[in-house]
Amino acid sequence: NAGVTQTPKFQVLKTGQSMTLQCAQDMNHNSMYWYRQDPGMGLRLIYYSASEGTTDKGEVPNGYNVSRLNKREFSLRLESAAPSQTSVYFCASSGRDYPLGNEQFFGPGTRLTVL
Amino acid sequence: AQSVTQPDIHITVSEGASLELRCNYSYGATPYLFWYVQSPGQGLQLLLKYFSGDTLVQGIKGFEAEFKRSQSSFNLRKPSVHWSDAAEYFCAVGERADYKLSFGAGTTVTVRA
């Protein structure tokens, strides 16, 4: 039982390059989330998927796209990376059975640097 | 929309001393409240959560938190800090109808010998 896994762990991109961050969970959770973490700003929600087949924008969606490939996998794509997207990216998942639906489980993170 | 404030950016505490981290939230109804801990270079781990009932909740690693509705607070405490408690701590709030969470900016705890 690996929980939430993310690949890659580290990535360096040049401005304008594209890449996809992968996330998978093996807890049979319905909801999945992508956050970015920047110093002094906590975690900010980029996109989320409340259930398989749906995705919605979070607080900071500009410059990103997501795909909920199936119930297990939720990917985040940067089409044209910018230095402002240098950050640590976390994927999380949660079940939806009351009252535990809000408890989120986090992956180890991806450290992305855009030069 | 709910919001979370952690007033202390950085706290330094001596090993064996007590620790209290503050968290205030803005939300109309009874929120779901969480404390997460992040060790350097790691993901976030849930310390404890409050959904309803007893306002004093116990968590892992000897932490506890108290929900005070009148003060819109959910402060985290530990009676005796260990060097391994050095980390960043995040308070988060959610609501029943929406499974998203809002996070505070975090408090970094340094433990001195």
Tab-separated table of C-alpha atoms in Angstrom:
chain	number	residue	atom	x	y	z
A	1	ASN	CA	0.000	0.000	0.000
A	2	ALA	CA	2.047	2.962	-1.285
A	3	GLY	CA	-0.550	5.697	-0.620
A	4	VAL	CA	0.040	8.660	-2.950
A	5	THR	CA	3.004	8.502	-5.303
A	6	GLN	CA	4.410	11.272	-7.484
A	7	THR	CA	6.916	11.319	-10.307
A	8	PRO	CA	9.385	12.797	-10.857
A	9	LYS	CA	10.833	13.896	-7.514
A	10	PHE	CA	12.955	16.646	-9.066
A	11	GLN	CA	12.856	18.407	-12.415
A	12	VAL	CA	14.665	21.325	-14.022
A	13	LEU	CA	13.095	22.953	-17.072
A	14	LYS	CA	13.980	25.825	-19.329
A	15	THR	CA	11.439	28.585	-19.919
A	16	GLY	CA	8.953	27.495	-22.560
A	17	GLN	CA	9.446	23.753	-22.124
A	18	SER	CA	6.527	21.526	-21.253
A	19	MET	CA	6.204	18.665	-18.836
A	20	THR	CA	3.674	16.478	-17.053
A	21	LEU	CA	3.734	15.649	-13.359
A	22	GLN	CA	2.263	12.271	-12.570
A	23	CYS	CA	0.285	11.293	-9.481
A	24	ALA	CA	-1.295	7.995	-8.504
A	25	GLN	CA	-3.106	6.752	-5.396
A	26	ASP	CA	-3.971	3.211	-4.357
A	27	MET	CA	-6.518	4.017	-1.628
A	28	ASN	CA	-9.567	3.931	-3.911
A	29	HIS	CA	-10.193	7.606	-3.206
A	30	ASN	CA	-12.643	9.560	-5.327
A	31	SER	CA	-11.095	13.016	-4.976
A	32	MET	CA	-7.649	14.152	-6.010
A	33	TYR	CA	-5.867	17.505	-5.805
A	34	TRP	CA	-2.832	19.377	-7.054
A	35	TYR	CA	-1.194	22.066	-4.879
A	36	ARG	CA	1.832	24.245	-5.176
A	37	GLN	CA	3.867	25.268	-2.137
A	38	ASP	CA	5.833	28.505	-2.087
A	39	PRO	CA	7.689	30.010	0.895
A	40	GLY	CA	5.412	31.999	3.182
A	41	MET	CA	2.288	31.142	1.207
A	42	GLY	CA	1.324	27.700	2.459
A	43	LEU	CA	-0.309	25.368	-0.023
A	44	ARG	CA	-2.422	26.790	-2.811
A	45	LEU	CA	-4.828	24.643	-4.768
A	46	ILE	CA	-4.171	24.533	-8.507
A	47	TYR	CA	-6.819	22.057	-9.715
A	48	TYR	CA	-8.863	19.313	-8.200
A	49	SER	CA	-10.970	16.396	-9.302
A	50	ALA	CA	-13.929	15.617	-7.068
A	51	SER	CA	-14.552	12.329	-8.854
A	52	GLU	CA	-13.412	10.401	-11.888
A	53	GLY	CA	-14.354	12.306	-15.025
A	54	THR	CA	-14.529	15.756	-13.436
A	55	THR	CA	-11.946	18.467	-12.909
A	56	ASP	CA	-12.252	21.999	-11.547
A	57	LYS	CA	-10.049	25.027	-11.136
A	58	GLY	CA	-8.651	25.910	-7.763
A	59	GLU	CA	-7.089	29.119	-6.539
A	60	VAL	CA	-4.149	29.358	-8.983
A	61	PRO	CA	-4.966	27.445	-12.216
A	62	ASN	CA	-3.356	29.738	-14.800
A	63	GLY	CA	-0.575	28.061	-16.770
A	64	TYR	CA	-1.661	24.537	-15.840
A	65	ASN	CA	-3.884	21.790	-17.179
A	66	VAL	CA	-4.933	18.524	-15.591
A	67	SER	CA	-6.193	15.131	-16.635
A	68	ARG	CA	-8.004	12.626	-14.445
A	69	LEU	CA	-6.909	9.578	-16.386
A	70	ASN	CA	-8.843	7.098	-14.236
A	71	LYS	CA	-9.770	6.774	-10.593
A	72	ARG	CA	-6.153	6.208	-9.569
A	73	GLU	CA	-4.273	8.778	-11.631
A	74	PHE	CA	-4.344	12.572	-11.841
A	75	SER	CA	-1.712	14.381	-13.900
A	76	LEU	CA	-0.683	18.042	-13.998
A	77	ARG	CA	0.690	19.542	-17.187
A	78	LEU	CA	2.702	22.698	-17.726
A	79	GLU	CA	2.391	23.565	-21.405
A	80	SER	CA	4.946	26.388	-21.486
A	81	ALA	CA	6.887	26.630	-18.249
A	82	ALA	CA	7.706	30.019	-16.735
A	83	PRO	CA	10.103	30.924	-13.890
A	84	SER	CA	7.062	31.848	-11.759
A	85	GLN	CA	6.140	28.161	-11.794
A	86	THR	CA	9.264	27.236	-9.860
A	87	SER	CA	7.764	25.591	-6.805
A	88	VAL	CA	7.176	22.360	-4.950
A	89	TYR	CA	4.116	20.537	-6.246
A	90	PHE	CA	2.054	18.195	-4.095
A	91	CYS	CA	-0.625	15.779	-5.110
A	92	ALA	CA	-3.222	14.680	-2.560
A	93	SER	CA	-6.270	12.449	-2.436
A	94	SER	CA	-9.295	12.032	-0.202
A	95	GLY	CA	-12.196	9.624	0.210
A	96	ARG	CA	-15.762	10.911	0.326
A	97	ASP	CA	-17.364	8.969	3.130
A	98	TYR	CA	-18.672	11.370	5.765
A	99	PRO	CA	-17.096	12.609	7.948
A	100	LEU	CA	-13.696	11.696	6.604
A	101	GLY	CA	-14.123	13.212	3.178
A	102	ASN	CA	-11.990	16.219	3.887
A	103	GLU	CA	-8.981	14.339	5.230
A	104	GLN	CA	-6.359	14.531	2.518
A	105	PHE	CA	-3.369	12.265	2.047
A	106	PHE	CA	-0.306	13.763	0.428
A	107	GLY	CA	2.399	12.537	-1.877
A	108	PRO	CA	6.101	13.309	-1.300
A	109	GLY	CA	6.163	16.233	-3.732
A	110	THR	CA	7.941	17.257	-6.926
A	111	ARG	CA	10.534	20.031	-6.772
A	112	LEU	CA	10.396	21.943	-10.043
A	113	THR	CA	12.843	24.629	-11.107
A	114	VAL	CA	12.229	26.679	-14.242
A	115	LEU	CA	15.269	28.550	-15.523
B	1	ALA	CA	-14.943	31.557	1.482
B	2	GLN	CA	-13.047	30.191	4.414
B	3	SER	CA	-9.589	31.443	5.325
B	4	VAL	CA	-6.918	30.378	7.780
B	5	THR	CA	-4.429	32.537	9.639
B	6	GLN	CA	-1.346	31.298	11.413
B	7	PRO	CA	-0.014	34.418	13.141
B	8	ASP	CA	3.436	33.040	13.944
B	9	ILE	CA	5.781	32.535	11.021
B	10	HIS	CA	8.592	31.090	13.114
B	11	ILE	CA	8.821	29.806	16.681
B	12	THR	CA	11.951	28.691	18.514
B	13	VAL	CA	11.530	26.463	21.543
B	14	SER	CA	13.929	24.611	23.820
B	15	GLU	CA	13.842	20.834	23.902
B	16	GLY	CA	11.582	19.715	26.740
B	17	ALA	CA	9.635	22.973	26.797
B	18	SER	CA	5.978	23.269	25.857
B	19	LEU	CA	4.813	24.382	22.434
B	20	GLU	CA	1.668	26.127	21.280
B	21	LEU	CA	0.935	27.028	17.671
B	22	ARG	CA	-1.911	29.346	16.903
B	23	CYS	CA	-4.523	28.968	14.190
B	24	ASN	CA	-7.520	31.196	13.510
B	25	TYR	CA	-10.074	30.580	10.820
B	26	SER	CA	-12.838	32.478	9.162
B	27	TYR	CA	-15.882	30.407	8.349
B	28	GLY	CA	-19.589	30.706	8.997
B	29	ALA	CA	-20.579	27.181	9.962
B	30	THR	CA	-18.766	24.532	11.956
B	31	PRO	CA	-15.667	23.735	9.983
B	32	TYR	CA	-13.584	20.634	9.668
B	33	LEU	CA	-10.143	21.475	11.087
B	34	PHE	CA	-6.787	19.844	10.573
B	35	TRP	CA	-3.166	20.155	11.586
B	36	TYR	CA	-0.495	18.780	9.273
B	37	VAL	CA	3.259	18.550	9.815
B	38	GLN	CA	5.927	18.723	7.141
B	39	SER	CA	9.490	17.654	7.884
B	40	PRO	CA	12.195	19.115	5.635
B	41	GLY	CA	11.996	17.732	2.119
B	42	GLN	CA	8.940	15.623	2.913
B	43	GLY	CA	5.245	15.635	2.172
B	44	LEU	CA	2.545	16.564	4.667
B	45	GLN	CA	1.478	14.190	7.406
B	46	LEU	CA	-1.788	14.535	9.293
B	47	LEU	CA	-1.295	15.189	13.024
B	48	LEU	CA	-4.923	15.444	14.078
B	49	LYS	CA	-8.386	16.471	12.941
B	50	TYR	CA	-11.609	17.868	14.335
B	51	PHE	CA	-15.000	17.122	12.832
B	52	SER	CA	-17.414	17.394	15.748
B	53	GLY	CA	-17.915	16.415	19.380
B	54	ASP	CA	-15.233	16.786	22.026
B	55	THR	CA	-13.412	20.045	21.386
B	56	LEU	CA	-10.083	18.705	22.658
B	57	VAL	CA	-8.620	16.277	20.165
B	58	GLN	CA	-5.586	14.082	20.519
B	59	GLY	CA	-3.242	13.352	17.668
B	60	ILE	CA	-0.081	11.495	16.885
B	61	LYS	CA	3.356	12.259	18.336
B	62	GLY	CA	1.878	13.594	21.579
B	63	PHE	CA	0.113	16.587	20.018
B	64	GLU	CA	-3.324	17.861	20.930
B	65	ALA	CA	-5.498	20.723	19.721
B	66	GLU	CA	-8.506	22.531	21.104
B	67	PHE	CA	-11.389	23.893	19.053
B	68	LYS	CA	-12.794	27.132	20.480
B	69	ARG	CA	-15.790	28.254	18.498
B	70	SER	CA	-16.098	31.595	20.316
B	71	GLN	CA	-12.544	32.511	19.317
B	72	SER	CA	-12.570	30.823	15.886
B	73	SER	CA	-9.357	29.110	16.910
B	74	PHE	CA	-7.829	25.654	16.725
B	75	ASN	CA	-4.484	25.893	18.524
B	76	LEU	CA	-2.009	23.036	18.552
B	77	ARG	CA	-0.105	22.109	21.708
B	78	LYS	CA	2.534	19.735	22.913
B	79	PRO	CA	3.618	19.580	26.579
B	80	SER	CA	7.262	18.639	25.979
B	81	VAL	CA	8.976	19.164	22.655
B	82	HIS	CA	11.528	16.746	21.227
B	83	TRP	CA	14.242	17.684	18.732
B	84	SER	CA	12.407	15.611	16.102
B	85	ASP	CA	9.462	18.037	16.295
B	86	ALA	CA	11.433	20.601	14.328
B	87	ALA	CA	9.324	21.008	11.196
B	88	GLU	CA	6.768	23.214	9.505
B	89	TYR	CA	3.187	22.998	10.743
B	90	PHE	CA	0.096	23.815	8.723
B	91	CYS	CA	-3.429	24.433	9.902
B	92	ALA	CA	-6.196	23.705	7.387
B	93	VAL	CA	-9.964	24.184	7.285
B	94	GLY	CA	-12.622	22.547	5.166
B	95	GLU	CA	-16.396	22.390	4.986
B	96	ARG	CA	-18.788	19.474	4.803
B	97	ALA	CA	-20.287	20.243	1.418
B	98	ASP	CA	-16.948	20.808	-0.282
B	99	TYR	CA	-13.959	18.538	-0.034
B	100	LYS	CA	-11.395	21.253	-0.687
B	101	LEU	CA	-9.163	22.529	2.109
B	102	SER	CA	-7.753	25.995	2.744
B	103	PHE	CA	-4.313	26.063	4.310
B	104	GLY	CA	-2.595	28.611	6.492
B	105	ALA	CA	0.834	29.922	5.534
B	106	GLY	CA	2.533	27.636	8.029
B	107	THR	CA	4.617	27.996	11.196
B	108	THR	CA	8.211	26.823	11.239
B	109	VAL	CA	9.319	25.341	14.551
B	110	THR	CA	12.988	25.268	15.522
B	111	VAL	CA	14.018	23.197	18.540
B	112	ARG	CA	17.194	24.182	20.358
B	113	ALA	CA	19.110	21.833	22.601
